[in-house]
Short mmCIF file of C-alpha atoms and ligand atoms in Angstrom, two decimals:
data_model
loop_
_atom_site.label_atom_id
_atom_site.label_comp_id
_atom_site.label_asym_id
_atom_site.label_seq_id
_atom_site.Cartn_x
_atom_site.Cartn_y
_atom_site.Cartn_z
CA MET A 1 89.16 30.89 -18.26
CA PRO A 2 88.03 28.30 -20.80
CA HIS A 3 85.24 26.78 -18.72
CA THR A 4 82.33 28.21 -16.77
CA ASP A 5 83.11 28.71 -13.09
CA VAL A 6 81.79 25.54 -11.50
CA THR A 7 82.90 26.52 -8.02
CA ALA A 8 80.26 29.19 -7.40
CA THR A 9 77.44 28.34 -4.98
CA ASN A 10 73.77 29.08 -5.31
CA PRO A 11 72.73 30.90 -2.09
CA GLU A 12 69.27 29.29 -2.15
CA VAL A 13 70.83 25.85 -2.08
CA LEU A 14 73.00 26.87 0.89
CA LEU A 15 69.94 28.22 2.67
CA ARG A 16 68.17 24.92 2.30
CA TYR A 17 71.01 23.05 3.99
CA ARG A 18 70.49 25.30 6.94
CA MET A 19 66.73 24.76 7.02
CA ASP A 20 67.45 21.03 7.06
CA GLY A 21 69.71 21.61 10.07
CA GLN A 22 72.83 20.65 8.14
CA VAL A 23 74.98 23.69 8.71
CA GLY A 24 78.66 23.26 8.02
CA ALA A 25 80.87 21.60 5.54
CA MET A 26 79.68 19.69 2.51
CA ARG A 27 80.64 16.04 2.58
CA VAL A 28 80.28 14.62 -0.91
CA LEU A 29 80.17 10.89 -1.43
CA VAL A 30 80.83 9.75 -5.00
CA THR A 31 79.61 6.22 -5.74
CA GLY A 32 81.40 4.69 -8.72
CA GLY A 33 84.34 6.98 -7.96
CA SER A 34 86.84 4.57 -9.54
CA GLY A 35 85.19 4.56 -12.97
CA LEU A 36 85.49 6.73 -16.08
CA VAL A 37 83.29 9.57 -14.82
CA GLY A 38 84.33 9.22 -11.17
CA ARG A 39 88.04 9.55 -11.98
CA ALA A 40 87.31 12.64 -14.09
CA ILE A 41 85.39 14.27 -11.24
CA GLU A 42 88.23 13.39 -8.87
CA ARG A 43 90.70 15.10 -11.22
CA VAL A 44 88.58 18.26 -11.49
CA VAL A 45 88.09 18.35 -7.72
CA LYS A 46 91.71 17.68 -6.78
CA GLU A 47 93.70 19.18 -9.67
CA GLU A 48 91.55 21.91 -11.21
CA GLY A 49 90.52 23.74 -8.05
CA GLY A 50 87.02 22.23 -8.07
CA ARG A 51 87.13 21.60 -4.32
CA ARG A 52 86.18 24.47 -2.04
CA GLU A 53 87.44 25.09 1.45
CA GLY A 54 85.78 22.97 4.09
CA GLU A 55 84.53 20.43 1.60
CA GLU A 56 85.25 16.77 1.99
CA TRP A 57 85.11 14.46 -1.02
CA ILE A 58 84.98 10.67 -0.71
CA PHE A 59 85.44 8.60 -3.87
CA LEU A 60 84.18 5.03 -3.57
CA SER A 61 84.68 1.85 -5.56
CA SER A 62 83.02 -1.56 -5.32
CA LYS A 63 85.78 -2.50 -2.86
CA ASP A 64 84.21 -0.15 -0.28
CA ALA A 65 80.80 -1.82 -0.52
CA ASN A 66 78.74 -3.86 -2.94
CA LEU A 67 75.89 -1.43 -3.54
CA MET A 68 73.69 -4.30 -4.74
CA SER A 69 73.42 -5.20 -1.05
CA ALA A 70 71.00 -3.05 0.95
CA GLU A 71 72.84 -3.87 4.20
CA GLU A 72 76.27 -2.94 2.86
CA THR A 73 74.90 0.25 1.32
CA ARG A 74 73.17 1.32 4.53
CA ALA A 75 76.31 0.61 6.58
CA LEU A 76 78.43 2.61 4.14
CA PHE A 77 76.11 5.62 4.33
CA GLN A 78 75.91 5.43 8.11
CA LYS A 79 79.71 5.35 8.27
CA HIS A 80 80.27 8.39 6.02
CA ARG A 81 77.02 10.33 6.66
CA PRO A 82 77.34 12.43 3.48
CA THR A 83 75.43 15.69 2.95
CA HIS A 84 75.65 15.27 -0.85
CA VAL A 85 75.93 12.27 -3.15
CA ILE A 86 77.03 11.96 -6.76
CA HIS A 87 75.70 8.56 -7.71
CA LEU A 88 77.65 7.03 -10.60
CA ALA A 89 77.95 3.37 -9.60
CA ALA A 90 76.28 1.15 -12.17
CA MET A 91 76.69 -1.85 -14.37
CA VAL A 92 77.86 -0.09 -17.54
CA GLY A 93 78.70 -1.34 -21.02
CA GLY A 94 78.62 -0.69 -24.71
CA LEU A 95 76.07 -1.91 -27.23
CA PHE A 96 77.32 -5.49 -27.43
CA ARG A 97 77.47 -6.11 -23.68
CA ASN A 98 73.98 -4.65 -23.34
CA MET A 99 72.66 -6.98 -26.05
CA ARG A 100 74.11 -10.02 -24.25
CA GLN A 101 73.11 -9.15 -20.67
CA ASN A 102 69.82 -7.24 -20.54
CA LEU A 103 68.68 -9.13 -17.45
CA ASP A 104 71.88 -8.35 -15.50
CA PHE A 105 71.75 -4.69 -16.51
CA TRP A 106 68.15 -4.46 -15.31
CA ARG A 107 68.57 -6.27 -11.97
CA ASN A 108 71.98 -4.96 -10.93
CA ASN A 109 71.12 -1.36 -11.68
CA VAL A 110 67.67 -1.49 -10.09
CA TYR A 111 69.20 -2.84 -6.87
CA ILE A 112 72.11 -0.38 -6.83
CA ASN A 113 69.89 2.63 -7.51
CA ASP A 114 67.20 1.73 -5.00
CA ASN A 115 69.80 1.03 -2.30
CA VAL A 116 71.71 4.26 -2.87
CA LEU A 117 68.64 6.51 -3.06
CA GLN A 118 66.98 4.89 -0.03
CA ALA A 119 70.18 5.00 2.08
CA SER A 120 70.62 8.66 1.06
CA HIS A 121 67.12 9.44 2.28
CA GLU A 122 67.63 7.52 5.53
CA VAL A 123 70.77 9.43 6.53
CA GLY A 124 69.30 12.78 5.46
CA VAL A 125 71.38 13.49 2.35
CA VAL A 126 70.36 16.93 1.07
CA LYS A 127 71.05 16.38 -2.59
CA VAL A 128 71.75 13.37 -4.80
CA VAL A 129 72.79 13.74 -8.43
CA SER A 130 72.34 10.42 -10.25
CA CYS A 131 73.28 9.55 -13.78
CA LEU A 132 70.92 8.54 -16.57
CA SER A 133 71.93 8.31 -20.26
CA THR A 134 70.53 9.47 -23.60
CA CYS A 135 70.25 5.80 -24.64
CA ILE A 136 67.26 5.42 -22.26
CA PHE A 137 64.96 7.62 -24.36
CA PRO A 138 62.28 6.12 -26.61
CA ASP A 139 63.60 4.52 -29.77
CA LYS A 140 60.76 5.77 -31.94
CA THR A 141 60.67 9.49 -31.28
CA SER A 142 60.95 12.94 -32.78
CA TYR A 143 64.29 14.75 -32.76
CA PRO A 144 65.95 16.38 -31.00
CA ILE A 145 65.18 14.48 -27.82
CA ASP A 146 64.60 16.60 -24.73
CA GLU A 147 64.22 16.01 -21.00
CA THR A 148 60.41 15.74 -21.14
CA MET A 149 60.47 12.61 -23.33
CA ILE A 150 62.08 9.99 -21.05
CA HIS A 151 58.95 7.90 -20.46
CA ASN A 152 57.23 8.43 -23.83
CA GLY A 153 57.75 4.96 -25.32
CA PRO A 154 59.92 1.83 -25.28
CA PRO A 155 63.71 2.28 -25.48
CA HIS A 156 65.81 0.64 -28.19
CA GLU A 157 65.58 -3.14 -27.77
CA SER A 158 69.36 -3.56 -27.55
CA ASN A 159 69.53 -2.05 -24.06
CA PHE A 160 66.03 -2.16 -22.62
CA GLY A 161 67.24 -3.67 -19.30
CA TYR A 162 69.66 -0.79 -18.63
CA ALA A 163 67.25 1.81 -20.00
CA TYR A 164 64.27 0.85 -17.83
CA ALA A 165 66.47 0.57 -14.72
CA LYS A 166 67.80 4.07 -15.36
CA ARG A 167 64.33 5.47 -16.07
CA MET A 168 63.25 4.28 -12.61
CA ILE A 169 65.76 6.69 -11.02
CA ASP A 170 63.62 9.51 -12.38
CA VAL A 171 60.49 7.85 -10.97
CA HIS A 172 62.23 7.44 -7.59
CA ASN A 173 63.39 11.08 -7.55
CA ARG A 174 59.94 12.45 -8.33
CA ALA A 175 58.25 10.24 -5.73
CA CYS A 176 60.86 11.12 -3.10
CA PHE A 177 60.24 14.81 -3.74
CA GLN A 178 56.47 14.37 -3.59
CA GLN A 179 56.51 12.31 -0.40
CA TYR A 180 59.46 13.80 1.49
CA GLY A 181 60.40 17.03 -0.30
CA ARG A 182 63.83 15.65 -1.16
CA ARG A 183 65.53 17.38 -4.08
CA TYR A 184 67.22 14.37 -5.65
CA THR A 185 67.89 14.86 -9.33
CA ALA A 186 69.69 13.28 -12.30
CA VAL A 187 71.81 14.25 -15.26
CA ILE A 188 71.51 12.70 -18.72
CA PRO A 189 74.87 12.47 -20.49
CA THR A 190 75.48 11.18 -23.99
CA ASN A 191 78.24 8.60 -24.71
CA VAL A 192 81.17 9.46 -22.43
CA PHE A 193 84.86 8.83 -23.15
CA GLY A 194 88.22 9.78 -21.69
CA PRO A 195 91.11 8.56 -19.53
CA HIS A 196 90.27 5.60 -17.23
CA ASP A 197 87.51 4.36 -19.54
CA ASN A 198 86.81 0.66 -19.83
CA PHE A 199 88.89 -0.29 -22.90
CA ASN A 200 87.62 -3.89 -22.98
CA ILE A 201 86.87 -4.62 -26.63
CA GLU A 202 83.90 -6.96 -26.15
CA ASP A 203 82.20 -5.10 -23.27
CA GLY A 204 83.08 -1.43 -23.64
CA HIS A 205 81.77 1.51 -25.63
CA VAL A 206 82.74 2.32 -29.19
CA LEU A 207 85.53 4.88 -28.61
CA PRO A 208 87.58 2.92 -26.04
CA GLY A 209 86.95 -0.20 -28.15
CA LEU A 210 88.24 1.47 -31.32
CA ILE A 211 91.24 2.98 -29.51
CA HIS A 212 92.22 -0.41 -28.09
CA LYS A 213 91.66 -2.20 -31.42
CA ALA A 214 93.65 0.41 -33.35
CA TYR A 215 96.48 0.21 -30.80
CA LEU A 216 96.70 -3.58 -31.25
CA ALA A 217 96.25 -3.44 -35.06
CA LYS A 218 99.05 -0.87 -35.31
CA LYS A 219 101.41 -3.20 -33.46
CA GLU A 220 100.40 -6.13 -35.67
CA GLY A 221 100.37 -4.11 -38.91
CA LYS A 222 96.74 -5.12 -39.59
CA ALA A 223 93.61 -3.17 -40.64
CA LEU A 224 91.31 -1.68 -37.99
CA GLN A 225 88.01 -3.57 -37.72
CA VAL A 226 85.10 -1.19 -37.13
CA TRP A 227 81.89 -2.98 -36.21
CA GLY A 228 78.66 -2.23 -38.09
CA SER A 229 78.20 0.10 -41.05
CA GLY A 230 79.81 3.19 -39.53
CA ARG A 231 76.66 5.19 -40.36
CA PRO A 232 74.99 5.53 -36.90
CA LEU A 233 75.25 8.97 -35.32
CA ARG A 234 76.39 9.79 -31.79
CA GLN A 235 77.05 12.81 -29.60
CA PHE A 236 80.15 12.15 -27.50
CA ILE A 237 81.08 14.02 -24.33
CA TYR A 238 84.61 14.15 -22.90
CA SER A 239 84.68 12.88 -19.31
CA LEU A 240 86.49 16.02 -18.07
CA ASP A 241 83.79 18.28 -19.53
CA LEU A 242 81.13 16.10 -17.96
CA ALA A 243 82.96 16.29 -14.62
CA ARG A 244 82.96 20.11 -14.71
CA LEU A 245 79.25 20.09 -15.49
CA PHE A 246 78.60 17.62 -12.66
CA LEU A 247 80.08 20.10 -10.16
CA TRP A 248 77.83 22.83 -11.50
CA VAL A 249 74.77 20.55 -11.18
CA LEU A 250 75.74 19.60 -7.62
CA ARG A 251 76.08 23.23 -6.55
CA GLU A 252 73.73 25.21 -8.74
CA TYR A 253 71.06 23.15 -10.44
CA ASP A 254 67.97 23.19 -8.28
CA GLU A 255 65.41 21.12 -10.20
CA VAL A 256 64.26 17.57 -9.50
CA ASP A 257 63.66 17.11 -13.23
CA PRO A 258 66.76 15.83 -15.00
CA ILE A 259 69.00 17.79 -17.34
CA ILE A 260 70.70 16.59 -20.54
CA LEU A 261 74.48 17.15 -20.51
CA SER A 262 75.48 17.05 -24.14
CA VAL A 263 77.37 18.81 -26.86
CA GLY A 264 75.12 20.50 -29.41
CA GLU A 265 73.16 18.75 -32.14
CA GLU A 266 75.61 20.23 -34.63
CA ASP A 267 78.43 18.27 -32.97
CA GLU A 268 76.88 14.87 -33.62
CA VAL A 269 79.29 12.62 -35.55
CA SER A 270 79.01 9.29 -37.34
CA ILE A 271 80.79 6.16 -36.10
CA LYS A 272 82.94 6.52 -39.24
CA ASP A 273 83.90 10.07 -38.16
CA ALA A 274 84.77 8.69 -34.69
CA ALA A 275 86.92 5.92 -36.20
CA ASP A 276 88.67 8.49 -38.44
CA ALA A 277 89.46 10.64 -35.39
CA VAL A 278 91.03 7.64 -33.61
CA VAL A 279 93.01 6.72 -36.74
CA GLU A 280 94.35 10.29 -36.94
CA ALA A 281 95.19 10.56 -33.23
CA LEU A 282 97.08 7.25 -33.21
CA GLU A 283 98.69 7.93 -36.60
CA PHE A 284 97.31 4.60 -37.73
CA LYS A 285 98.15 3.71 -41.34
CA HIS A 286 96.97 0.14 -41.99
CA GLY A 287 93.46 0.77 -43.35
CA VAL A 288 89.94 0.43 -41.93
CA ILE A 289 87.43 -2.39 -42.55
CA TYR A 290 83.69 -2.17 -41.70
CA ASP A 291 82.27 -5.47 -40.42
CA THR A 292 78.60 -5.17 -41.38
CA SER A 293 77.80 -8.58 -39.88
CA LYS A 294 77.92 -6.77 -36.49
CA ALA A 295 75.00 -4.72 -35.13
CA ASP A 296 74.65 -0.98 -35.66
CA GLY A 297 72.41 -0.53 -32.61
CA GLN A 298 70.22 2.55 -32.36
CA PHE A 299 70.72 4.70 -35.46
CA LYS A 300 70.74 7.95 -33.51
CA LYS A 301 69.59 9.51 -30.26
CA THR A 302 70.16 13.16 -31.08
CA ALA A 303 69.68 15.14 -27.89
CA SER A 304 69.01 18.84 -27.36
CA ASN A 305 71.23 20.72 -24.93
CA ALA A 306 68.91 23.76 -24.99
CA LYS A 307 68.11 23.42 -21.27
CA LEU A 308 71.81 23.29 -20.39
CA ARG A 309 72.52 26.24 -22.68
CA LYS A 310 69.80 28.27 -20.98
CA TYR A 311 71.64 27.86 -17.68
CA LEU A 312 75.22 27.90 -19.01
CA PRO A 313 75.32 29.74 -22.35
CA ASP A 314 79.11 30.15 -22.20
CA PHE A 315 80.27 26.66 -21.24
CA LYS A 316 82.94 25.51 -23.68
CA PHE A 317 83.24 21.84 -24.58
CA THR A 318 86.67 20.48 -25.41
CA PRO A 319 86.90 20.04 -29.21
CA PHE A 320 86.25 16.40 -30.13
CA LYS A 321 89.61 15.81 -31.81
CA THR A 322 91.54 17.33 -28.88
CA ALA A 323 89.68 15.08 -26.44
CA ILE A 324 90.25 12.01 -28.62
CA LYS A 325 93.96 12.81 -28.82
CA GLU A 326 94.21 13.21 -25.04
CA THR A 327 92.39 9.92 -24.51
CA CYS A 328 94.57 8.04 -27.01
CA ASP A 329 97.71 9.50 -25.43
CA TRP A 330 96.48 8.45 -21.99
CA PHE A 331 95.75 4.90 -23.20
CA VAL A 332 99.15 4.49 -24.85
CA ALA A 333 100.96 5.87 -21.79
CA ASN A 334 98.91 3.77 -19.37
CA TYR A 335 98.43 0.60 -21.39
CA ASP A 336 99.64 -1.66 -18.58
CA ILE A 337 97.21 -0.31 -15.98
CA ALA A 338 94.24 0.55 -18.23
CA ARG A 339 91.01 -1.41 -17.71
CA LYS A 340 90.85 -3.80 -20.63
P1 NAP B 401 82.48 2.69 -15.23
O1 NAP B 401 83.73 3.31 -15.69
O2 NAP B 401 82.12 1.33 -15.70
O3 NAP B 401 82.51 2.69 -13.63
C1 NAP B 401 81.50 2.07 -12.91
C2 NAP B 401 81.70 2.37 -11.45
O4 NAP B 401 80.66 1.75 -10.69
C3 NAP B 401 83.03 1.84 -10.90
O5 NAP B 401 83.53 2.74 -9.94
C4 NAP B 401 82.59 0.54 -10.22
O6 NAP B 401 83.47 0.15 -9.16
C5 NAP B 401 81.23 0.96 -9.68
N1 NAP B 401 80.36 -0.18 -9.42
C6 NAP B 401 79.85 -1.04 -10.33
N2 NAP B 401 79.11 -1.97 -9.71
C7 NAP B 401 79.15 -1.70 -8.39
C8 NAP B 401 78.60 -2.30 -7.23
N3 NAP B 401 77.81 -3.38 -7.31
N4 NAP B 401 78.86 -1.75 -6.03
C9 NAP B 401 79.65 -0.66 -5.93
N5 NAP B 401 80.18 -0.03 -6.97
C10 NAP B 401 79.94 -0.54 -8.20
O7 NAP B 401 81.22 3.62 -15.54
P2 NAP B 401 81.18 5.13 -16.05
O8 NAP B 401 81.29 5.08 -17.53
O9 NAP B 401 82.09 5.96 -15.25
O10 NAP B 401 79.66 5.49 -15.73
C11 NAP B 401 79.32 6.31 -14.63
C12 NAP B 401 77.83 6.60 -14.69
O11 NAP B 401 77.55 7.28 -15.91
C13 NAP B 401 76.97 5.35 -14.70
O12 NAP B 401 75.83 5.56 -13.90
C14 NAP B 401 76.59 5.18 -16.16
O13 NAP B 401 75.36 4.49 -16.29
C15 NAP B 401 76.50 6.63 -16.61
N6 NAP B 401 76.69 6.85 -18.05
C16 NAP B 401 77.83 6.40 -18.66
C17 NAP B 401 78.01 6.61 -20.02
C18 NAP B 401 79.23 6.15 -20.75
O14 NAP B 401 79.28 6.30 -21.99
N7 NAP B 401 80.23 5.61 -20.10
C19 NAP B 401 77.02 7.32 -20.74
C20 NAP B 401 75.90 7.78 -20.07
C21 NAP B 401 75.74 7.55 -18.73
P3 NAP B 401 84.79 -0.76 -9.47
O15 NAP B 401 85.77 0.13 -10.16
O16 NAP B 401 85.26 -1.16 -8.12
O17 NAP B 401 84.33 -1.91 -10.32
O1 GFB B 402 79.29 3.03 -27.56
P1 GFB B 402 78.48 1.95 -28.15
O2 GFB B 402 78.88 0.56 -27.88
O3 GFB B 402 77.00 2.02 -27.67
O4 GFB B 402 78.49 2.23 -29.74
P2 GFB B 402 75.68 2.79 -28.11
C1 GFB B 402 77.90 1.32 -30.60
C2 GFB B 402 78.02 1.80 -32.04
O5 GFB B 402 79.40 1.81 -32.45
C3 GFB B 402 77.31 0.83 -32.97
C4 GFB B 402 79.61 0.81 -33.45
O6 GFB B 402 76.87 1.51 -34.14
C5 GFB B 402 78.43 -0.15 -33.30
O7 GFB B 402 78.17 -0.85 -34.51
N1 GFB B 402 80.94 0.21 -33.24
C6 GFB B 402 81.93 0.14 -34.17
C7 GFB B 402 81.42 -0.32 -32.10
N2 GFB B 402 83.00 -0.47 -33.68
C8 GFB B 402 82.73 -0.74 -32.37
C9 GFB B 402 83.48 -1.32 -31.31
O8 GFB B 402 84.64 -1.73 -31.46
N3 GFB B 402 82.88 -1.43 -30.11
C10 GFB B 402 81.60 -0.98 -29.88
N4 GFB B 402 81.07 -1.09 -28.66
N5 GFB B 402 80.85 -0.46 -30.88
C11 GFB B 402 75.20 2.42 -25.64
C12 GFB B 402 74.18 1.66 -24.83
O9 GFB B 402 74.75 2.44 -26.91
O10 GFB B 402 75.29 3.76 -25.21
C13 GFB B 402 74.52 1.73 -23.44
O11 GFB B 402 74.07 0.33 -25.28
C14 GFB B 402 75.11 3.06 -22.96
O12 GFB B 402 73.39 1.35 -22.70
C15 GFB B 402 75.82 3.91 -24.00
O13 GFB B 402 74.22 3.80 -22.27
C16 GFB B 402 75.94 5.36 -23.65
O14 GFB B 402 75.90 4.25 -28.22
O15 GFB B 402 75.07 2.15 -29.28
#
């Protein structure tokens, strides 16, 4: 089996459900279930045997409730009464959307996160796994970054609104544990990509942006425009790998402190490497131009996955080029329905 068994259950976690009086089936509510990460978790749950007998999974989108509204969020949680929550819903975007909309990223995400965590507490949710990001760490730091460094200094100025809103999830989780003994935790992924990503060129992340731009440039016989110098470094994680790790965190990871979900430091690539991988996967032959009038953003945010490796030494990440190829193939096959 290529991936660690994410379907096993930690007996101590089961025991705690019982102490909380919540014997019986797990009902997992996934906020943001229609997004990049949510759709990957849905696939692992429904198509890769990730769902166990007796479990109920509910995948939500903004059509089910606007989680910026405390009333709508409370009503949603009272309707479904989940035992577990994977909290993905967020205002999300790449570097350039973050630079344009720091205030919206701050306000929307603070509201959504406070509403979801408070509603979870009110209906007695046993475990919430929320989602931070490696871009929330201090800009000026030593490398590699680890889980203890989240609050050590200001984040990169390009996305301070998003970063501070996400950091407050960690504050909320720690306070909720201290005051009520709730074991609400968070994962910290690096840049995610895969099928069902947001391929909008202005708003999205670099990989979906490059895939969409290369797709259009191929049709028009023009060069691919890569923004910035191509020198910044990133660790990318395939959404399906992240989904498998999410199931493990939900079932096995027992800490309130967050955990970085990342490929190793040795798998960090430059934006140029990422563009080359897209060019290869799409068999693009019209040349690449670097537009250095556009921002590079944070030069790097190299994260350590030592904590993850301590728990899961054998987990195998999908090779970067394989994951890029699968994502490009998905985009080409689903161009009409892709978010763009
Ligand atoms: P995404 O594809 O943009 O999906 C966002 C999800 O949130 C969608 O299901 C969306 O619903 C929902 N949503 C947004 N605003 C909402 C609202 N006001 N009320 C209810 N639902 C709302 O995002 P993603 O890339 O899957 O990200 C998932 C999580 O991972 C986020 O917490 C993000 O911060 C984190 N993360 C992402 C990356 C990355 O590179 N993508 C990296 C690190 C961490 P609709 O579909 O109905 O709009
Ligand atoms: O994924 P991305 O937008 O965000 O990548 P970050 C930005 C890097 O890719 C910069 C270069 O170095 C850009 O100059 N780049 C090249 C491009 N071509 C493109 C393109 O077509 N589109 C985009 N978007 N970039 C984000 C944070 O940072 O990381 C978010 O702003 C988020 O808050 C995410 O958490 C994980 O990696 O720089």
